Each structure stands twice: as structure tokens, then as C-alpha cells.
Amino acid sequence: MRCLRKKMCQVFSLTHRYKRTLQAMAAGIFLIYMTLVLYQNVYGYSSSNSVQEQQYNSLDSAGVTAALASADNVISKRDNGANSEALSVNGAPNGSAHVNMLINSRLRNSKPTRSDYYDPYPHGQQSVTGTPKPPTTELDDLLISVKTTKGYHDTRLEMITKTWYQLAKEQTWFFTDTDDQHYQKLTNGHMVNTNCSQGHFRKALCCKMGKEFEFFLDSAKKWWCHFDDDNYVNVPRLVRLLDEYSPTQDWYLGKPSISSPLEIFLDNTKSSTEVNKKVTFWFATGGAGFCISRALALKMLPIASSGKFVAIGDKIRFPDDVTMGFIIEHTLNVPLTVVDAFHSHLEPMEFIRPETFHDQVSFSYARMKNEWNVVKVDGFDLKTDPKRIYSLHCYLYPFFSICPKTIKRR
């Protein structure tokens, strides 16, 4: 009997010790968990380069979302006062969940101002609110039109379709002057043959611009943004910019290439005492790109649709971008809103600093005498990429499949 009681005591003792061990282990696990939670809240988790490459190496489909999220992560960290080390263009979103987030939800995190060089919080104060500003513009609200011509399909269009076009395939349309089955298939039917004349003269340019305008009117989009085929468009930055403006109001966004308003003389048919009438107005250069809201386009409809745009260009004897400014600023009295983040080849590209590339909406390039007017950016060698468009794209989105590994791991 005494032996039996002794064995039962031993069993109870073991059970009690086992229970205390489990309690101690549970307490230890809880302590580790709370430590990790606190660490995450303070520092966040970071992914190694090898993990990032596994996530992004299949780019051009799912990787497009990753690249956009990565770019937005860089901009958001900058706008929220993160330290300079966090501004590396190679910064990937923290956690794999961010990779699958749509661009339209990510673009809401921080807002640009109407001037890219203006700080909305000059003294460091931040807006305090429990509810973020609801989005007014998303990527799918845009219609991006690119003016091109047959002779540039295999050069300029090839670069575009391999770079920034991948970020806005459904929103971008190419307006040209010939049928091209190769690029029609490559862009999934987004090549529009305007049947306008080939060449870089006034009537041909105005003809294509008029077709772009009418195409936008027939769409349900909130914004129309025009670019030339020698532009690189920073799509996420463009959407962020437009989200600062309401498409239900009259907006003409762009940047002039001249230092003072254009002055032209119109034939005055209303008065026999005046031979000419002087008109002064600003216009956004088409070589840098410009954007027009739906509200403004509807006001332009009775003036510039159904071939009237070409007629106005003939009347003032100026090309497409000047004609656009004439209609908007002079006829409709809507002023141009200057946005410095648009850039054309008429300005020196080398002065755009790499650390501001994420802030810019458009870039360009041109052959000036014996030198290229291009952005200064590391990447591909000059023989492979003299226009620096591939290098610029890989600087902004280094995990695209076209980018060398040396760029990806910078």
C-alpha cells in the first residue's frame, strides 16, 4: 500500500513539473512574440536582396505592380521625413504583402504639391487626421496619348514599350500615321492610325493632336495626358500629381518652353480700321507633355472637335501645342498651370539630379550638334543606351527583367 502511494506521488510530481515546464515555455514564447511585435513597430521588417530578386525576377507582369509599389514606397518615405538612407531607389516595400497591393491604393499615402519644389510643411508640421483624403484620381482614370510617326516605330516606340509603357498598358494609346501590325499586336490594339500626313509640319501635327483630343472625348476618362514619342513618363508620379487636382474643374497642366508669353497677330475681319490684332498667351510645350481635365475638354468640344482643331491651327499658323494653348488660354480664358516636373528636350537634361528622378513626371532626349542632351544616370553603357532611357527606367525600377544585375543590386 505504501509502495502504491509512493508511485502515485511520483506520477503527480512529474505531472506538476511537466505543467510548470509548459507554462515556462509558453511565457518564453509570449515574451519572444512581444519582442518581435515591438521590433516591427519600431523598425519594420526588411527583405534581403535574394528574397527581393525571387519576388521580382519574373517582372513585366506581376513585377510591374512590385516596381510601382517600390517607387511609391520610396516617395512616401521621403515625403514623411524618412532619413536619407531610406531614399535609395532600390528600396523595396516592407513585407511581401506590399508587393501585391494595387498602385491605386498605394498612391494615396502621401501627396505632392502643385510645384514639385514646394514643401507643404515648411516647418516640419504634418497634417493630423484620422481619415485619409479619399482618392479622386486613379491610374485607370487617365488616357495617355503618345504622338508618333512611322519612321520612329522601331526606335522610339521600341524603347517606350519596353520601359514605362509596361506601367500603363491599358491607359496608353499611340497615335501614328500608318498601319503597323507588329506594334498593333505588341500593344494589344492600342495603335491608332490617324490617317494624318507623315512628317513634322503644322498640318500633320495638328491633325494628330485633334485625333487625340476627339479620342479622349469619346472615352470615359477623367484626364487626358499627351506626350511625344521621345518622352519617358514616370507613371506613378503622374497619377500622384493629377490626384492633387479635380477633373471636374478646368485644369491645363504643363510647362512652357519660352520665358515670356507668346505674342501673335490675328487677321481682324470684324473691323476695317484694324489690320491685325495682337494676342498674348502661354502654352504648354508638347515635347514635355501636358494634361487636360475632363471639364476643360468638354468646354473645348464645340471649339476644337470635328476637325476644328486643324482649322484653328491653320488660322493662327502655329503647330499643335501652340494651337492648344491658344484655344485654352485665349479663347476659353483658362490659364496654364505650370508644373516644373514636366521636361522637354529643349532644356538641359543633365541638370536634373538623380535624387529627384522620382519627383519628375516626364523626361526627354535629343541630339544637339555632336552631343546627346540626356539625363546623367549610371546603367547601360553609352553605346547600348545613348539616350539613357533604359538606364533611367532601371534607376527608377531596378527589378525589371531588362535591367542588368549590376543595376538591380546597386
Tab-separated table of C-alpha atoms in Angstrom:
chain	number	residue	atom	x	y	z
A	1	MET	CA	0.000	0.000	0.000
A	2	ARG	CA	2.843	2.337	0.949
A	3	CYS	CA	4.554	1.424	-2.350
A	4	LEU	CA	1.413	2.205	-4.324
A	5	ARG	CA	1.088	5.622	-2.668
A	6	LYS	CA	4.738	6.332	-3.393
A	7	LYS	CA	4.272	5.600	-7.096
A	8	MET	CA	1.163	7.811	-7.250
A	9	CYS	CA	3.091	10.642	-5.609
A	10	GLN	CA	5.822	10.283	-8.207
A	11	VAL	CA	3.264	10.468	-11.040
A	12	PHE	CA	1.657	13.590	-9.571
A	13	SER	CA	5.095	15.143	-9.087
A	14	LEU	CA	6.041	14.512	-12.732
A	15	THR	CA	2.754	15.921	-13.939
A	16	HIS	CA	3.207	19.037	-11.859
A	17	ARG	CA	6.760	19.545	-13.107
A	18	TYR	CA	5.655	18.991	-16.736
A	19	LYS	CA	2.883	21.548	-16.294
A	20	ARG	CA	5.295	24.110	-14.869
A	21	THR	CA	7.703	23.465	-17.758
A	22	LEU	CA	4.924	24.090	-20.292
A	23	GLN	CA	3.964	27.286	-18.513
A	24	ALA	CA	7.555	28.465	-18.576
A	25	MET	CA	7.815	27.665	-22.323
A	26	ALA	CA	4.558	29.495	-23.039
A	27	ALA	CA	5.790	32.519	-21.123
A	28	GLY	CA	9.044	32.446	-23.106
A	29	ILE	CA	7.241	32.209	-26.444
A	30	PHE	CA	4.951	35.079	-25.461
A	31	LEU	CA	7.962	37.179	-24.487
A	32	ILE	CA	9.658	36.481	-27.845
A	33	TYR	CA	6.450	37.309	-29.724
A	34	MET	CA	6.008	40.613	-27.922
A	35	THR	CA	9.649	41.479	-28.595
A	36	LEU	CA	9.151	40.837	-32.336
A	37	VAL	CA	5.963	42.910	-32.401
A	38	LEU	CA	7.724	45.810	-30.703
A	39	TYR	CA	10.689	45.474	-33.075
A	40	GLN	CA	8.372	45.507	-36.098
A	41	ASN	CA	6.528	48.600	-34.878
A	42	VAL	CA	9.773	50.486	-34.339
A	43	TYR	CA	11.948	49.305	-37.214
A	44	GLY	CA	9.792	47.293	-39.628
A	45	TYR	CA	10.889	44.112	-41.354
A	46	SER	CA	13.253	44.245	-44.299
A	47	SER	CA	13.783	41.719	-47.025
A	48	SER	CA	17.183	40.595	-48.206
A	49	ASN	CA	18.258	41.164	-51.774
A	50	SER	CA	17.965	37.479	-52.549
A	51	VAL	CA	14.328	37.406	-51.407
A	52	GLN	CA	13.590	40.566	-53.372
A	53	GLU	CA	15.080	39.113	-56.511
A	54	GLN	CA	12.984	35.967	-56.138
A	55	GLN	CA	9.882	38.154	-55.852
A	56	TYR	CA	10.710	40.470	-58.745
A	57	ASN	CA	12.749	38.464	-61.260
A	58	SER	CA	9.574	37.484	-63.114
A	59	LEU	CA	8.875	41.153	-63.839
A	60	ASP	CA	6.893	42.547	-66.752
A	61	SER	CA	3.668	41.035	-65.397
A	62	ALA	CA	3.373	40.713	-61.636
A	63	GLY	CA	6.653	42.601	-61.287
A	64	VAL	CA	5.113	45.761	-62.686
A	65	THR	CA	2.988	46.051	-59.550
A	66	ALA	CA	6.084	45.426	-57.450
A	67	ALA	CA	8.033	48.146	-59.231
A	68	LEU	CA	5.220	50.633	-58.785
A	69	ALA	CA	4.878	49.756	-55.121
A	70	SER	CA	8.646	50.088	-54.693
A	71	ALA	CA	8.653	53.537	-56.259
A	72	ASP	CA	5.728	54.674	-54.165
A	73	ASN	CA	7.427	53.332	-51.050
A	74	VAL	CA	10.478	55.487	-51.804
A	75	ILE	CA	8.376	58.601	-52.386
A	76	SER	CA	6.219	58.012	-49.311
A	77	LYS	CA	9.269	57.584	-47.076
A	78	ARG	CA	10.750	60.792	-48.444
A	79	ASP	CA	7.567	62.801	-48.039
A	80	ASN	CA	7.103	61.578	-44.472
A	81	GLY	CA	10.574	62.700	-43.400
A	82	ALA	CA	12.484	59.417	-43.517
A	83	ASN	CA	16.294	59.583	-43.332
A	84	SER	CA	18.395	59.744	-46.472
A	85	GLU	CA	19.328	56.072	-46.343
A	86	ALA	CA	15.673	55.144	-46.786
A	87	LEU	CA	15.537	57.048	-50.071
A	88	SER	CA	17.591	54.511	-52.033
A	89	VAL	CA	15.921	53.716	-55.345
A	90	ASN	CA	16.488	50.056	-54.601
A	91	GLY	CA	14.217	50.214	-51.560
A	92	ALA	CA	11.557	47.549	-51.811
A	93	PRO	CA	8.262	47.553	-49.912
A	94	ASN	CA	8.467	46.175	-46.377
A	95	GLY	CA	6.860	42.759	-46.305
A	96	SER	CA	5.665	40.658	-49.222
A	97	ALA	CA	2.063	41.812	-48.742
A	98	HIS	CA	3.011	45.220	-50.162
A	99	VAL	CA	4.138	43.609	-53.410
A	100	ASN	CA	0.596	42.574	-54.254
A	101	MET	CA	-1.034	45.889	-53.411
A	102	LEU	CA	-2.525	47.798	-56.343
A	103	ILE	CA	-0.971	51.058	-57.440
A	104	ASN	CA	-4.203	52.960	-56.942
A	105	SER	CA	-4.313	52.216	-53.230
A	106	ARG	CA	-0.587	52.854	-52.717
A	107	LEU	CA	-0.643	56.234	-54.428
A	108	ARG	CA	-2.772	57.676	-51.664
A	109	ASN	CA	-0.092	57.523	-48.940
A	110	SER	CA	1.397	60.964	-49.488
A	111	LYS	CA	0.509	63.873	-51.726
A	112	PRO	CA	2.703	66.006	-53.967
A	113	THR	CA	2.094	69.694	-54.208
A	114	ARG	CA	1.366	71.672	-57.315
A	115	SER	CA	5.018	72.612	-57.517
A	116	ASP	CA	7.466	69.752	-57.089
A	117	TYR	CA	9.870	72.036	-55.272
A	118	TYR	CA	7.400	73.366	-52.729
A	119	ASP	CA	7.249	71.862	-49.244
A	120	PRO	CA	3.643	71.810	-47.947
A	121	TYR	CA	5.012	71.542	-44.390
A	122	PRO	CA	7.943	74.021	-44.372
A	123	HIS	CA	8.315	73.884	-40.609
A	124	GLY	CA	8.039	70.129	-40.301
A	125	GLN	CA	4.423	70.006	-39.170
A	126	GLN	CA	2.293	67.162	-40.525
A	127	SER	CA	-1.425	67.058	-41.125
A	128	VAL	CA	-3.164	65.209	-38.300
A	129	THR	CA	-6.326	63.410	-39.283
A	130	GLY	CA	-7.996	60.122	-38.526
A	131	THR	CA	-9.342	59.707	-42.062
A	132	PRO	CA	-7.103	59.940	-45.152
A	133	LYS	CA	-8.210	62.039	-48.100
A	134	PRO	CA	-10.288	59.845	-50.431
A	135	PRO	CA	-8.729	59.325	-53.869
A	136	THR	CA	-10.003	61.489	-56.695
A	137	THR	CA	-7.779	60.125	-59.453
A	138	GLU	CA	-6.552	56.600	-60.061
A	139	LEU	CA	-4.429	55.144	-62.839
A	140	ASP	CA	-7.439	53.935	-64.786
A	141	ASP	CA	-8.854	57.482	-64.853
A	142	LEU	CA	-6.108	58.502	-67.289
A	143	LEU	CA	-5.918	58.382	-71.053
A	144	ILE	CA	-2.286	58.775	-72.070
A	145	SER	CA	-1.764	59.534	-75.743
A	146	VAL	CA	1.616	59.333	-77.459
A	147	LYS	CA	2.121	61.058	-80.791
A	148	THR	CA	4.468	59.221	-83.142
A	149	THR	CA	5.144	58.541	-86.814
A	150	LYS	CA	6.097	55.567	-88.973
A	151	GLY	CA	9.815	56.376	-89.023
A	152	TYR	CA	10.065	56.158	-85.221
A	153	HIS	CA	8.190	52.902	-84.599
A	154	ASP	CA	11.280	50.699	-84.488
A	155	THR	CA	13.361	53.121	-82.445
A	156	ARG	CA	11.389	55.335	-80.097
A	157	LEU	CA	8.351	53.068	-79.752
A	158	GLU	CA	10.552	50.086	-79.054
A	159	MET	CA	12.076	51.868	-76.053
A	160	ILE	CA	8.699	53.000	-74.758
A	161	THR	CA	7.066	49.569	-74.982
A	162	LYS	CA	9.951	48.017	-73.048
A	163	THR	CA	10.012	50.633	-70.301
A	164	TRP	CA	7.333	52.976	-68.940
A	165	TYR	CA	4.530	51.627	-71.151
A	166	GLN	CA	4.674	48.462	-69.038
A	167	LEU	CA	3.344	50.525	-66.120
A	168	ALA	CA	0.266	51.776	-68.005
A	169	LYS	CA	-0.552	49.283	-70.763
A	170	GLU	CA	-4.311	49.740	-70.643
A	171	GLN	CA	-4.186	53.526	-70.357
A	172	THR	CA	-1.656	54.332	-73.111
A	173	TRP	CA	-2.543	54.757	-76.799
A	174	PHE	CA	-0.201	55.514	-79.702
A	175	PHE	CA	-1.353	57.881	-82.458
A	176	THR	CA	0.539	57.372	-85.689
A	177	ASP	CA	0.133	57.767	-89.439
A	178	THR	CA	0.326	54.205	-90.748
A	179	ASP	CA	-0.766	50.656	-90.012
A	180	ASP	CA	1.780	48.547	-88.134
A	181	GLN	CA	0.708	45.004	-87.335
A	182	HIS	CA	3.761	44.304	-85.194
A	183	TYR	CA	3.169	47.145	-82.741
A	184	GLN	CA	-0.586	46.760	-83.007
A	185	LYS	CA	-0.173	43.254	-81.630
A	186	LEU	CA	2.518	44.273	-79.134
A	187	THR	CA	0.280	46.992	-77.663
A	188	ASN	CA	-2.858	44.839	-77.705
A	189	GLY	CA	-4.620	47.020	-80.268
A	190	HIS	CA	-3.582	50.375	-78.819
A	191	MET	CA	-2.161	51.767	-82.073
A	192	VAL	CA	-4.415	54.351	-83.723
A	193	ASN	CA	-3.838	55.118	-87.392
A	194	THR	CA	-4.947	58.732	-87.635
A	195	ASN	CA	-4.566	58.758	-91.454
A	196	CYS	CA	-2.826	62.105	-90.994
A	197	SER	CA	0.112	63.030	-93.193
A	198	GLN	CA	3.570	61.827	-92.249
A	199	GLY	CA	6.069	64.480	-91.310
A	200	HIS	CA	6.782	67.127	-88.697
A	201	PHE	CA	4.895	70.076	-90.170
A	202	ARG	CA	1.972	72.094	-88.798
A	203	LYS	CA	-0.989	70.440	-90.516
A	204	ALA	CA	0.213	66.896	-89.763
A	205	LEU	CA	0.899	67.742	-86.100
A	206	CYS	CA	-2.445	69.474	-85.621
A	207	CYS	CA	-4.232	66.620	-87.368
A	208	LYS	CA	-2.861	64.067	-84.878
A	209	MET	CA	-3.491	66.298	-81.879
A	210	GLY	CA	-7.085	66.759	-82.993
A	211	LYS	CA	-7.493	62.969	-83.236
A	212	GLU	CA	-6.046	62.527	-79.741
A	213	PHE	CA	-8.464	65.115	-78.371
A	214	GLU	CA	-11.513	63.519	-80.013
A	215	PHE	CA	-10.406	60.064	-78.850
A	216	PHE	CA	-10.378	61.354	-75.277
A	217	LEU	CA	-13.816	62.905	-75.672
A	218	ASP	CA	-15.181	59.519	-76.755
A	219	SER	CA	-13.686	57.832	-73.691
A	220	ALA	CA	-14.974	57.883	-70.131
A	221	LYS	CA	-11.639	59.006	-68.700
A	222	LYS	CA	-11.230	61.906	-66.294
A	223	TRP	CA	-7.832	63.110	-67.566
A	224	TRP	CA	-6.096	63.335	-70.914
A	225	CYS	CA	-2.298	63.499	-70.880
A	226	HIS	CA	-0.415	63.989	-74.138
A	227	PHE	CA	3.251	63.053	-74.597
A	228	ASP	CA	5.629	62.793	-77.548
A	229	ASP	CA	7.423	59.609	-78.529
A	230	ASP	CA	10.706	60.995	-77.188
A	231	ASN	CA	9.305	61.297	-73.657
A	232	TYR	CA	9.853	58.983	-70.721
A	233	VAL	CA	6.799	59.130	-68.445
A	234	ASN	CA	7.086	58.416	-64.728
A	235	VAL	CA	3.598	56.922	-64.443
A	236	PRO	CA	3.226	56.722	-60.629
A	237	ARG	CA	4.358	60.326	-60.262
A	238	LEU	CA	1.907	61.417	-62.965
A	239	VAL	CA	-1.020	59.831	-61.128
A	240	ARG	CA	0.088	61.364	-57.846
A	241	LEU	CA	0.246	64.775	-59.498
A	242	LEU	CA	-3.239	64.560	-61.006
A	243	ASP	CA	-4.696	63.431	-57.701
A	244	GLU	CA	-3.999	66.961	-56.440
A	245	TYR	CA	-6.491	68.399	-58.939
A	246	SER	CA	-10.169	67.819	-59.589
A	247	PRO	CA	-11.125	66.580	-63.077
A	248	THR	CA	-14.482	68.336	-62.653
A	249	GLN	CA	-12.715	71.703	-62.766
A	250	ASP	CA	-10.826	73.378	-65.622
A	251	TRP	CA	-7.171	72.366	-65.475
A	252	TYR	CA	-4.458	72.804	-68.098
A	253	LEU	CA	-1.243	71.383	-66.622
A	254	GLY	CA	2.176	71.562	-68.244
A	255	LYS	CA	5.256	73.695	-68.683
A	256	PRO	CA	6.149	76.314	-71.308
A	257	SER	CA	9.431	76.243	-73.155
A	258	ILE	CA	9.626	80.012	-73.565
A	259	SER	CA	10.422	82.668	-70.961
A	260	SER	CA	7.530	85.003	-71.760
A	261	PRO	CA	4.019	84.645	-73.198
A	262	LEU	CA	3.743	84.115	-76.928
A	263	GLU	CA	2.543	87.117	-78.933
A	264	ILE	CA	0.838	86.561	-82.268
A	265	PHE	CA	-1.125	88.767	-84.641
A	266	LEU	CA	-4.506	87.672	-85.941
A	267	ASP	CA	-6.211	88.970	-89.038
A	268	ASN	CA	-9.089	91.116	-87.809
A	269	THR	CA	-12.119	90.616	-90.005
A	270	LYS	CA	-14.536	92.486	-87.710
A	271	SER	CA	-13.113	95.945	-88.187
A	272	SER	CA	-11.796	97.619	-91.285
A	273	THR	CA	-9.852	100.123	-89.218
A	274	GLU	CA	-7.581	97.455	-87.671
A	275	VAL	CA	-5.370	95.323	-89.866
A	276	ASN	CA	-4.102	92.973	-87.133
A	277	LYS	CA	-4.975	92.136	-83.544
A	278	LYS	CA	-2.245	91.174	-81.083
A	279	VAL	CA	-2.954	88.145	-78.885
A	280	THR	CA	-0.804	87.083	-75.928
A	281	PHE	CA	-0.970	83.674	-74.242
A	282	TRP	CA	1.059	80.860	-72.671
A	283	PHE	CA	1.155	77.305	-73.992
A	284	ALA	CA	2.493	74.048	-72.598
A	285	THR	CA	5.125	72.595	-74.888
A	286	GLY	CA	4.060	69.243	-76.327
A	287	GLY	CA	7.624	67.973	-76.075
A	288	ALA	CA	7.343	67.907	-72.286
A	289	GLY	CA	3.764	66.676	-72.161
A	290	PHE	CA	0.627	68.242	-70.729
A	291	CYS	CA	-2.634	67.163	-69.091
A	292	ILE	CA	-6.201	68.422	-69.526
A	293	SER	CA	-9.151	67.703	-67.245
A	294	ARG	CA	-12.447	66.297	-68.483
A	295	ALA	CA	-14.248	69.513	-67.506
A	296	LEU	CA	-11.949	71.638	-69.641
A	297	ALA	CA	-12.117	69.206	-72.570
A	298	LEU	CA	-15.913	69.453	-72.574
A	299	LYS	CA	-15.645	73.247	-72.812
A	300	MET	CA	-13.273	72.800	-75.753
A	301	LEU	CA	-15.644	70.406	-77.535
A	302	PRO	CA	-17.668	72.941	-79.575
A	303	ILE	CA	-14.494	74.850	-80.450
A	304	ALA	CA	-11.943	72.161	-81.282
A	305	SER	CA	-13.753	68.920	-82.189
A	306	SER	CA	-14.807	67.571	-85.588
A	307	GLY	CA	-11.723	68.847	-87.391
A	308	LYS	CA	-11.956	72.386	-85.986
A	309	PHE	CA	-8.637	71.990	-84.175
A	310	VAL	CA	-6.809	71.804	-87.529
A	311	ALA	CA	-8.724	74.837	-88.796
A	312	ILE	CA	-7.633	76.904	-85.790
A	313	GLY	CA	-4.021	75.796	-86.320
A	314	ASP	CA	-4.262	76.973	-89.913
A	315	LYS	CA	-5.765	80.285	-88.812
A	316	ILE	CA	-3.026	81.175	-86.356
A	317	ARG	CA	-0.354	79.397	-88.455
A	318	PHE	CA	1.206	77.609	-85.482
A	319	PRO	CA	1.678	73.899	-84.632
A	320	ASP	CA	-0.348	71.679	-82.326
A	321	ASP	CA	0.869	72.628	-78.846
A	322	VAL	CA	0.633	76.357	-79.604
A	323	THR	CA	-2.855	75.835	-81.025
A	324	MET	CA	-3.857	74.049	-77.826
A	325	GLY	CA	-2.624	76.954	-75.709
A	326	PHE	CA	-4.412	79.450	-77.954
A	327	ILE	CA	-7.734	77.643	-77.555
A	328	ILE	CA	-7.430	77.193	-73.789
A	329	GLU	CA	-5.762	80.415	-72.653
A	330	HIS	CA	-7.022	82.899	-75.238
A	331	THR	CA	-10.406	81.571	-76.337
A	332	LEU	CA	-11.571	79.929	-73.095
A	333	ASN	CA	-9.561	82.167	-70.749
A	334	VAL	CA	-8.293	79.210	-68.689
A	335	PRO	CA	-4.697	79.842	-67.535
A	336	LEU	CA	-1.904	77.325	-67.856
A	337	THR	CA	-0.897	75.836	-64.501
A	338	VAL	CA	2.876	75.441	-64.660
A	339	VAL	CA	4.250	72.153	-63.331
A	340	ASP	CA	8.050	72.096	-63.277
A	341	ALA	CA	8.134	68.279	-63.197
A	342	PHE	CA	7.439	68.124	-66.965
A	343	HIS	CA	10.645	68.196	-69.041
A	344	SER	CA	11.308	68.508	-72.773
A	345	HIS	CA	14.493	68.177	-74.801
A	346	LEU	CA	14.501	71.982	-75.081
A	347	GLU	CA	16.006	72.175	-71.594
A	348	PRO	CA	19.318	70.646	-70.429
A	349	MET	CA	18.539	67.184	-69.107
A	350	GLU	CA	21.876	66.869	-67.321
A	351	PHE	CA	20.762	69.362	-64.665
A	352	ILE	CA	18.048	67.042	-63.362
A	353	ARG	CA	19.660	65.431	-60.313
A	354	PRO	CA	19.266	61.649	-59.928
A	355	GLU	CA	17.997	62.014	-56.363
A	356	THR	CA	14.999	63.931	-57.798
A	357	PHE	CA	14.160	61.465	-60.584
A	358	HIS	CA	11.242	60.035	-58.591
A	359	ASP	CA	9.795	63.566	-58.354
A	360	GLN	CA	9.704	64.182	-62.113
A	361	VAL	CA	6.740	63.442	-64.393
A	362	SER	CA	8.470	63.365	-67.774
A	363	PHE	CA	11.957	63.294	-69.283
A	364	SER	CA	13.202	63.628	-72.845
A	365	TYR	CA	16.311	63.419	-75.019
A	366	ALA	CA	17.704	64.937	-78.208
A	367	ARG	CA	20.810	65.009	-80.339
A	368	MET	CA	22.296	68.505	-80.063
A	369	LYS	CA	25.086	69.083	-82.603
A	370	ASN	CA	27.584	66.341	-81.736
A	371	GLU	CA	26.286	65.578	-78.242
A	372	TRP	CA	23.235	63.968	-76.688
A	373	ASN	CA	21.056	66.096	-74.418
A	374	VAL	CA	20.209	63.329	-71.941
A	375	VAL	CA	19.916	62.734	-68.212
A	376	LYS	CA	23.080	61.798	-66.375
A	377	VAL	CA	22.451	58.367	-64.921
A	378	ASP	CA	24.540	55.239	-64.472
A	379	GLY	CA	23.440	51.981	-66.008
A	380	PHE	CA	23.924	50.657	-69.522
A	381	ASP	CA	26.989	51.687	-71.491
A	382	LEU	CA	26.661	54.647	-73.835
A	383	LYS	CA	26.823	52.505	-76.958
A	384	THR	CA	23.916	50.339	-75.827
A	385	ASP	CA	21.835	53.173	-74.390
A	386	PRO	CA	22.943	56.566	-75.779
A	387	LYS	CA	19.535	58.143	-74.990
A	388	ARG	CA	19.724	56.865	-71.367
A	389	ILE	CA	16.060	55.825	-71.351
A	390	TYR	CA	16.762	52.199	-70.398
A	391	SER	CA	19.202	53.345	-67.719
A	392	LEU	CA	16.704	55.865	-66.345
A	393	HIS	CA	13.992	53.217	-66.221
A	394	CYS	CA	16.267	50.773	-64.410
A	395	TYR	CA	17.261	53.508	-61.966
A	396	LEU	CA	13.614	54.067	-61.094
A	397	TYR	CA	12.528	50.415	-61.294
A	398	PRO	CA	15.681	48.277	-60.972
A	399	PHE	CA	13.880	44.931	-60.759
A	400	PHE	CA	12.583	44.942	-64.319
A	401	SER	CA	13.802	41.947	-66.289
A	402	ILE	CA	15.586	44.173	-68.837
A	403	CYS	CA	17.819	45.653	-66.131
A	404	PRO	CA	21.345	44.271	-65.610
A	405	LYS	CA	22.032	42.597	-62.279
A	406	THR	CA	24.640	45.227	-61.515
A	407	ILE	CA	21.838	47.801	-61.527
A	408	LYS	CA	19.458	45.614	-59.555
A	409	ARG	CA	21.939	45.186	-56.724
A	410	ARG	CA	23.210	48.754	-56.520
